Coordinates of C-alpha atoms in Angstrom, one line a residue:
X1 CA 98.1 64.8 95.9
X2 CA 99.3 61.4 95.8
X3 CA 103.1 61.0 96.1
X4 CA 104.5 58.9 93.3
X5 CA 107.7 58.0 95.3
X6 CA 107.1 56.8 98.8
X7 CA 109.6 55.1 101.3
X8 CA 109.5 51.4 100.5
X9 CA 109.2 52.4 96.4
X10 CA 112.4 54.2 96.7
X11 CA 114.6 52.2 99.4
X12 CA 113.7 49.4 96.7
X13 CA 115.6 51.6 94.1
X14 CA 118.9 52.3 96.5
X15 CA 119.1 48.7 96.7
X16 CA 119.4 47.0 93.8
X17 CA 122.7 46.2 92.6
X18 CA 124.4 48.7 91.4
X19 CA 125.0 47.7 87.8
X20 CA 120.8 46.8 87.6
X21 CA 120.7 51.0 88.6
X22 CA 123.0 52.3 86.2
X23 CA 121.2 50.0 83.8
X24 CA 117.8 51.5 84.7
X25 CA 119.0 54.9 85.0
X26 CA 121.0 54.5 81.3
X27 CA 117.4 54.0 80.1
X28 CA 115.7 56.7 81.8
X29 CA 118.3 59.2 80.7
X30 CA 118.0 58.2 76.8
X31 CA 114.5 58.1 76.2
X32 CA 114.5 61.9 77.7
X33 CA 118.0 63.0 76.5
X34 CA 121.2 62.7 74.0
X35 CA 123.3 60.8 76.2
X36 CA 125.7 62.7 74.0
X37 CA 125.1 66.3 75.2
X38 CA 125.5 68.3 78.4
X39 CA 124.1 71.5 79.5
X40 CA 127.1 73.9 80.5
X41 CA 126.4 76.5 83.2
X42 CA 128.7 79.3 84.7
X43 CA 128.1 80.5 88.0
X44 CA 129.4 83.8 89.3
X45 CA 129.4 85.4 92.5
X46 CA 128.0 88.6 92.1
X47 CA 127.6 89.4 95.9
X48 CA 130.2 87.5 98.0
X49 CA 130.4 86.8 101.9
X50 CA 128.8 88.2 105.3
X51 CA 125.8 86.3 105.0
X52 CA 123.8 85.8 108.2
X53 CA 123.3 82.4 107.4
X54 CA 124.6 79.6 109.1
X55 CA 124.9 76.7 106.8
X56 CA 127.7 74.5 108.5
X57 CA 129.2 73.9 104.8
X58 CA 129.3 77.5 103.8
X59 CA 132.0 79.4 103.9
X60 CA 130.4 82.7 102.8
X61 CA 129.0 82.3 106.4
X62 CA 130.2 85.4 108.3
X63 CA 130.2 83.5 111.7
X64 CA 132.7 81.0 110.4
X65 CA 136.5 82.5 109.8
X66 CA 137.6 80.8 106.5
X67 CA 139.3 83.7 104.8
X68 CA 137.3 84.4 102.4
X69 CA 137.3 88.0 100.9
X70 CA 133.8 89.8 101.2
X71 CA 133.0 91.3 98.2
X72 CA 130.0 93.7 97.6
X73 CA 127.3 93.8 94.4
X74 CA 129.6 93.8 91.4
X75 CA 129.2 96.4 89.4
X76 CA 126.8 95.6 86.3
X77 CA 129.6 96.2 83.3
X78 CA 131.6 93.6 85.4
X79 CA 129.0 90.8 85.4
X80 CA 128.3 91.3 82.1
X81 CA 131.4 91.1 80.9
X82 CA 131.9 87.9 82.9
X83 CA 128.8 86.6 81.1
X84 CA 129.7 87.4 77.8
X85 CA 133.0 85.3 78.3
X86 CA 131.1 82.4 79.7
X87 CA 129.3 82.3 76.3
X88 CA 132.3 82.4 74.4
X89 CA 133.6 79.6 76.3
X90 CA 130.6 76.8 75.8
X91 CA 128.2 78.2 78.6
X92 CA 124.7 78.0 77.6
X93 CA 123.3 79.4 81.4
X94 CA 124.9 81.8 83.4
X95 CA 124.3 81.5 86.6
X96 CA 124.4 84.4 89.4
X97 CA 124.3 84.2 93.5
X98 CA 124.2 86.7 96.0
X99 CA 125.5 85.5 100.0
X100 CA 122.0 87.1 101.1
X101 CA 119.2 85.5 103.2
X102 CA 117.2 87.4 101.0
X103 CA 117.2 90.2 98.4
X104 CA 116.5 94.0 99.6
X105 CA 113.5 95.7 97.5
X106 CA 116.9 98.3 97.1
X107 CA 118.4 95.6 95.0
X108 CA 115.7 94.8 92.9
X109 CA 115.9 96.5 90.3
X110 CA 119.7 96.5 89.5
X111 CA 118.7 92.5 89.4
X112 CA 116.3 92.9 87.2
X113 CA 118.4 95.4 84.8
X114 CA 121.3 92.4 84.7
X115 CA 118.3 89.4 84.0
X116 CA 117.3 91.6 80.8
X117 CA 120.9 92.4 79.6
X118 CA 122.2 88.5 79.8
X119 CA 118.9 87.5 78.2
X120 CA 119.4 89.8 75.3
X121 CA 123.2 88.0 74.8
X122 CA 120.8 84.7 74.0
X123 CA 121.7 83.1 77.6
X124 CA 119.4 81.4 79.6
X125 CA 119.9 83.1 83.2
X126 CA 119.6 81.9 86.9
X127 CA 119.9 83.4 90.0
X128 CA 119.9 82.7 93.7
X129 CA 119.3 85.2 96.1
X130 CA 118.2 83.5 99.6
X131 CA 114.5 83.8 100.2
X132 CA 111.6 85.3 97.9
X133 CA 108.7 87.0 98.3
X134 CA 106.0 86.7 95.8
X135 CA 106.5 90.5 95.1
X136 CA 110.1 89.9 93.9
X137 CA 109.8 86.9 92.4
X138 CA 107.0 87.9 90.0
X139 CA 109.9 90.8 89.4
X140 CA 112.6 88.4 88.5
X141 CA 110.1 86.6 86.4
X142 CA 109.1 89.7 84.4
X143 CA 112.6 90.5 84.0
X144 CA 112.9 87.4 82.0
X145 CA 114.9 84.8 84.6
X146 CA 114.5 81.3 83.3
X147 CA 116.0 79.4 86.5
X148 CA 116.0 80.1 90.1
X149 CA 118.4 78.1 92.4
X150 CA 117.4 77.4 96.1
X151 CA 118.9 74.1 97.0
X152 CA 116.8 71.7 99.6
X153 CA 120.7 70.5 100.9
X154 CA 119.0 67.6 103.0
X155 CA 116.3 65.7 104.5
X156 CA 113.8 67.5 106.5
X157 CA 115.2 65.3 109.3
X158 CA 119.2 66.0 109.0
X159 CA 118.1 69.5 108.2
X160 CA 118.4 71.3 111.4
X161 CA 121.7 69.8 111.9
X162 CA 123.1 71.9 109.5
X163 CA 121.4 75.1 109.1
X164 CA 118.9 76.5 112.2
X165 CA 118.5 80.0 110.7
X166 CA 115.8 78.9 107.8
X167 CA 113.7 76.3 108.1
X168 CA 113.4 73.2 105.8
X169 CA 109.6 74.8 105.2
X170 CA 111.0 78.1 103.8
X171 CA 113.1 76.7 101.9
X172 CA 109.9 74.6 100.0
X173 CA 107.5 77.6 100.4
X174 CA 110.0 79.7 98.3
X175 CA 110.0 76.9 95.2
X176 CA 106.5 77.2 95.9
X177 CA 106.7 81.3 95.3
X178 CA 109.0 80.9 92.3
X179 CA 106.8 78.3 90.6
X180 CA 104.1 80.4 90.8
X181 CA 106.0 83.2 89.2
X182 CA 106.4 81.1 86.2
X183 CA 109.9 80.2 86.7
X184 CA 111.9 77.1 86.2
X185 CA 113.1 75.2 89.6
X186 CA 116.7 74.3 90.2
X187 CA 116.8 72.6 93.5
X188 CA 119.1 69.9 94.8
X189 CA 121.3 68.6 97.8
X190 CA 124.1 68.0 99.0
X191 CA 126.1 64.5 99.8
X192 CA 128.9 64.4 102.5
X193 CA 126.8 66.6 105.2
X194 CA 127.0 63.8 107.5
X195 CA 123.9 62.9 106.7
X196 CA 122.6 58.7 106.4
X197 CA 121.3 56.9 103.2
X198 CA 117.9 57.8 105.0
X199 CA 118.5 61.0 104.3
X200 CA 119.6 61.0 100.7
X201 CA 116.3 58.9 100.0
X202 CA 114.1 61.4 101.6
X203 CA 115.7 64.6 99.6
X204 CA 115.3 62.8 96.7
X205 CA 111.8 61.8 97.9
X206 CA 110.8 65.3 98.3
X207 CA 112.4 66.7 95.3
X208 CA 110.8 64.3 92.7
X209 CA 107.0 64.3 94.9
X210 CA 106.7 68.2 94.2
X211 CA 104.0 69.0 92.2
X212 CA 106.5 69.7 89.5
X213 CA 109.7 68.4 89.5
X214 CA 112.7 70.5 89.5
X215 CA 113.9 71.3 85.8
X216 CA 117.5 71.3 86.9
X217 CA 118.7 68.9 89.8
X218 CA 122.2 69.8 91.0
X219 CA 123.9 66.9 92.9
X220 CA 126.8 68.6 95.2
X221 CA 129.7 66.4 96.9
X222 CA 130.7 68.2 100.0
X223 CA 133.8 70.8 99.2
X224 CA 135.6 70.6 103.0
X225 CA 136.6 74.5 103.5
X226 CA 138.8 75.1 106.5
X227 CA 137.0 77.2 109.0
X228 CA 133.6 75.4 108.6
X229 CA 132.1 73.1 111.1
X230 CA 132.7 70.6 108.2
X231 CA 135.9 70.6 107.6
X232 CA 137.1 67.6 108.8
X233 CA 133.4 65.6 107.7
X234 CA 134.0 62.2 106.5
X235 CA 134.6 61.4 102.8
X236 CA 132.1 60.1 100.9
X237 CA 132.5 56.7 99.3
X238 CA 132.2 57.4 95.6
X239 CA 130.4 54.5 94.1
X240 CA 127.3 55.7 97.0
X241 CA 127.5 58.8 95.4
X242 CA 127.1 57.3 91.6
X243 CA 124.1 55.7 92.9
X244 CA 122.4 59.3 94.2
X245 CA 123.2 60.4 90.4
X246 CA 121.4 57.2 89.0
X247 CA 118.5 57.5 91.3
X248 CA 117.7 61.0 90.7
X249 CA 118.1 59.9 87.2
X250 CA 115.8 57.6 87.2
X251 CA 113.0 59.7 90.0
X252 CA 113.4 62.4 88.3
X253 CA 113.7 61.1 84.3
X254 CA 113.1 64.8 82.8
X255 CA 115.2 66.8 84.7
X256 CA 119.0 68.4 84.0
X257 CA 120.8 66.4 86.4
X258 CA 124.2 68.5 87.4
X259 CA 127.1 67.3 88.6
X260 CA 128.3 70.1 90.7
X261 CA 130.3 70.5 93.4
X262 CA 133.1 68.2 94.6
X263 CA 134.5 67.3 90.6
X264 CA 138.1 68.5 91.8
X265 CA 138.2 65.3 93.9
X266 CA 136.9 63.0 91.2
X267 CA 139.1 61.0 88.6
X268 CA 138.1 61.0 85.1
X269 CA 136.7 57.5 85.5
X270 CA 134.5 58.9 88.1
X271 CA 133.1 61.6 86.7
X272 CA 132.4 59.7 83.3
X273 CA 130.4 56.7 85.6
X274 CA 128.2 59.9 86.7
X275 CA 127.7 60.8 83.6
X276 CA 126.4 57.1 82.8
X277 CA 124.2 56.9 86.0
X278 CA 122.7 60.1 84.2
X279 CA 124.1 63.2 85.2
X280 CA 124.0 65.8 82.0
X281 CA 124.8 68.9 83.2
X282 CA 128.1 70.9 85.0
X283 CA 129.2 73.7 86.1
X284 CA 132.3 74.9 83.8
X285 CA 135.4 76.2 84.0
X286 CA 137.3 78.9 86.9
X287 CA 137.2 78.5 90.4
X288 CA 134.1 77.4 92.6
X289 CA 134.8 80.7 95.0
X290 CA 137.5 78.7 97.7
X291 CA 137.4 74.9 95.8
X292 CA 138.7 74.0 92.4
X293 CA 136.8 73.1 89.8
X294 CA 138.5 71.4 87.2
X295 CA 140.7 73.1 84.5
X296 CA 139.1 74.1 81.4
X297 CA 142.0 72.4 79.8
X298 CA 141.1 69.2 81.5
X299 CA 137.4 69.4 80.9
X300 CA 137.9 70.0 77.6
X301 CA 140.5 66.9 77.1
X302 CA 137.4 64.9 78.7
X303 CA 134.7 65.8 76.9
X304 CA 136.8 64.9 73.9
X305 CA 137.8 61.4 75.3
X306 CA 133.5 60.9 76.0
X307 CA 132.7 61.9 73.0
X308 CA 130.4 64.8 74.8
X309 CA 129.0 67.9 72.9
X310 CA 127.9 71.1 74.6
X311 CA 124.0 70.8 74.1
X312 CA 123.3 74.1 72.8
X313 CA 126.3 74.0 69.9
X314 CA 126.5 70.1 69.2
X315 CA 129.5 70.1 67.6
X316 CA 133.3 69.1 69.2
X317 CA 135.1 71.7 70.6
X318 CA 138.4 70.4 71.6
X319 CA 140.1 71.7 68.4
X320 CA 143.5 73.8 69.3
X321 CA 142.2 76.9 67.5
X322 CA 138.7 77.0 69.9
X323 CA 140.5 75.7 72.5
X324 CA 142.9 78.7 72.5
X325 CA 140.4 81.3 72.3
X326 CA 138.0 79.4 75.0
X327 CA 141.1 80.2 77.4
X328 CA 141.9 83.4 76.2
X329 CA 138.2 84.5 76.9
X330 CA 138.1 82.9 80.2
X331 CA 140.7 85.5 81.9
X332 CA 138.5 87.0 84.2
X333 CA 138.7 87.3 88.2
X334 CA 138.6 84.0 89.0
X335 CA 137.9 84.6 92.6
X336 CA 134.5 85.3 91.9
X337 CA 132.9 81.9 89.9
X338 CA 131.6 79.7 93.1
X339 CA 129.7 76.7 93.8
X340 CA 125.9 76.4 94.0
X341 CA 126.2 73.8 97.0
X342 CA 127.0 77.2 99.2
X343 CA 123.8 79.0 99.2

């Protein structure tokens, strides 16, 4: 198959200036989208700490001590009640992930008992579980899951600077497994790994070259957790970051681009410049497991301000009255909502 983005194509995009990008990108995103819409997800942790992975960003990583609080499968009423209150408050996916390298056959079931009870709520669901086989993955699809998240994080060159206990090539043969189980893709990266402007253009490279693109791209700043090996990494200049949100934009024109991790540490000017360069899609309200996400309040107040409509209602929903019952139904165990970036 012929790849439709290759080096030079793409180092030509990174380099134009930036307001020709966010001009081009602007484009790309309404001819695909309502500029005036974004998808809303939830994400909860259903299965939290211990893993035997050892992502240096993670700090469900049981060989890092960051103080985390290990948590085993939540019991089914619990994520179900978490998911009805994520509807209630604007969420039209809710999203689950499990600190596993991959899923027991022992589990399977129970996961496919929670896809079918979310889906009959009128939710689209997504999981991400570590590695599939194409025995459970054809389970999860049969169950009904829309989405499955397993993030590329890098380049296949920065790659084993980060993780050594997966390869880059599981990582792509498991897309390959879940696409062939029907599912939709939700695959991204992270920025702020340490990682060069080579490396950025090479996961975006590889991301928009599969033989279907990704329906959901989340874009993840690094969140620095104390007790990782990348704690201390270096910040990443924000306007660089804009442009990997208008370049997957525009590489990707038909994909949810989400801005996900690392919105804490962005102003509301920020965020709304991402949302220009393309970006149509969050992660809402609670806590991203040991990182802030922004308060409900404040999203709320911003959304306003940008005139921006959850997708699936279309409609404003910063009036006191729904704003008061979005909070009240968002009193749930905070602990437990985490960020995609981490698996």
């Amino acid at each position: 198959m012929k790849k439709k983005w290759t080096i030079e194509k793409t180092n030509i995009l990174f380099k134009k200036p930036f307001f020709d990008l966010m001009f081009e990108a602007q484009k790309k995103h309404r001819k695909y989208f309502n500029p005036n819409t974004i998808q809303i997800s939830t994400l909860l942790s259903i299965k939290t700490g211990s893993c035997p992975e050892d992502c240096k960003y993670c700090p469900q990583s049981a060989r890092y001590k960051t103080g985390l609080k290990k948590e085993p499968l939540l019991e089914i009423k619990q994520i179900l009640n978490a998911a009805k209150k994520a509807k209630s408050s604007g969420s039209s996916r809710f999203c689950m992930g499990a600190a596993w390298k991959n899923p027991k056959e022992k589990d399977m079931p129970y996961l496919e008992e929670i896809i079918k009870k979310i889906k009959k709520m009128g939710m689209e669901t997504c999981m991400t579980l570590g590695t599939l086989n194409d025995s459970q993955a054809q389970k999860l699809a049969n169950a009904g899951l829309d989405f499955y998240n397993h993030n590329l994080d890098t380049s296949k060159n920065f790659y084993s600077s980060i993780i050594t206990t997966r390869t880059y090539q599981e990582r792509l043969n498991t897309l390959h497994v879940v696409r062939n189980a029907g599912m939709k893709i939700c695959s991204g990266g992270i920025v702020g790994l340490g990682e060069k402007k080579e490396d950025r253009i090479e996961l975006l490279m590889e991301l928009a070259n599969l033989a279907i693109q990704p329906e959901s791209v989340p874009i993840n700043m690094l969140v620095k957790i104390p007790g990782t090996p990348m704690e201390h990494n270096q910040n990443v200049e924000l306007f660089d970051f804009i442009r990997v949100i208008a370049a997957a934009r525009i590489m990707m024109p038909k994909s949810y681009i989400r801005l996900s991790a690392g919105r804490q540490k962005m102003n509301d000017q920020t965020q709304a410049m991402c949302f220009m360069a393309g970006a149509n899609s969050i992660f809402y309200g609670c806590k991203l497991l040991t990182a802030d996400n922004p308060e409900e309040k404040h999203d709320l107040e911003l959304f306003e301000k940008l005139n921006l409509h959850p997708e699936y209602k279309k409609q404003p929903i910063l009036k006191q009255e729904k704003y008061n019952s979005i909070i009240e139904s968002l009193k749930i165990n905070k602990d437990q909502y985490y960020n995609a970036a981490i698996l």
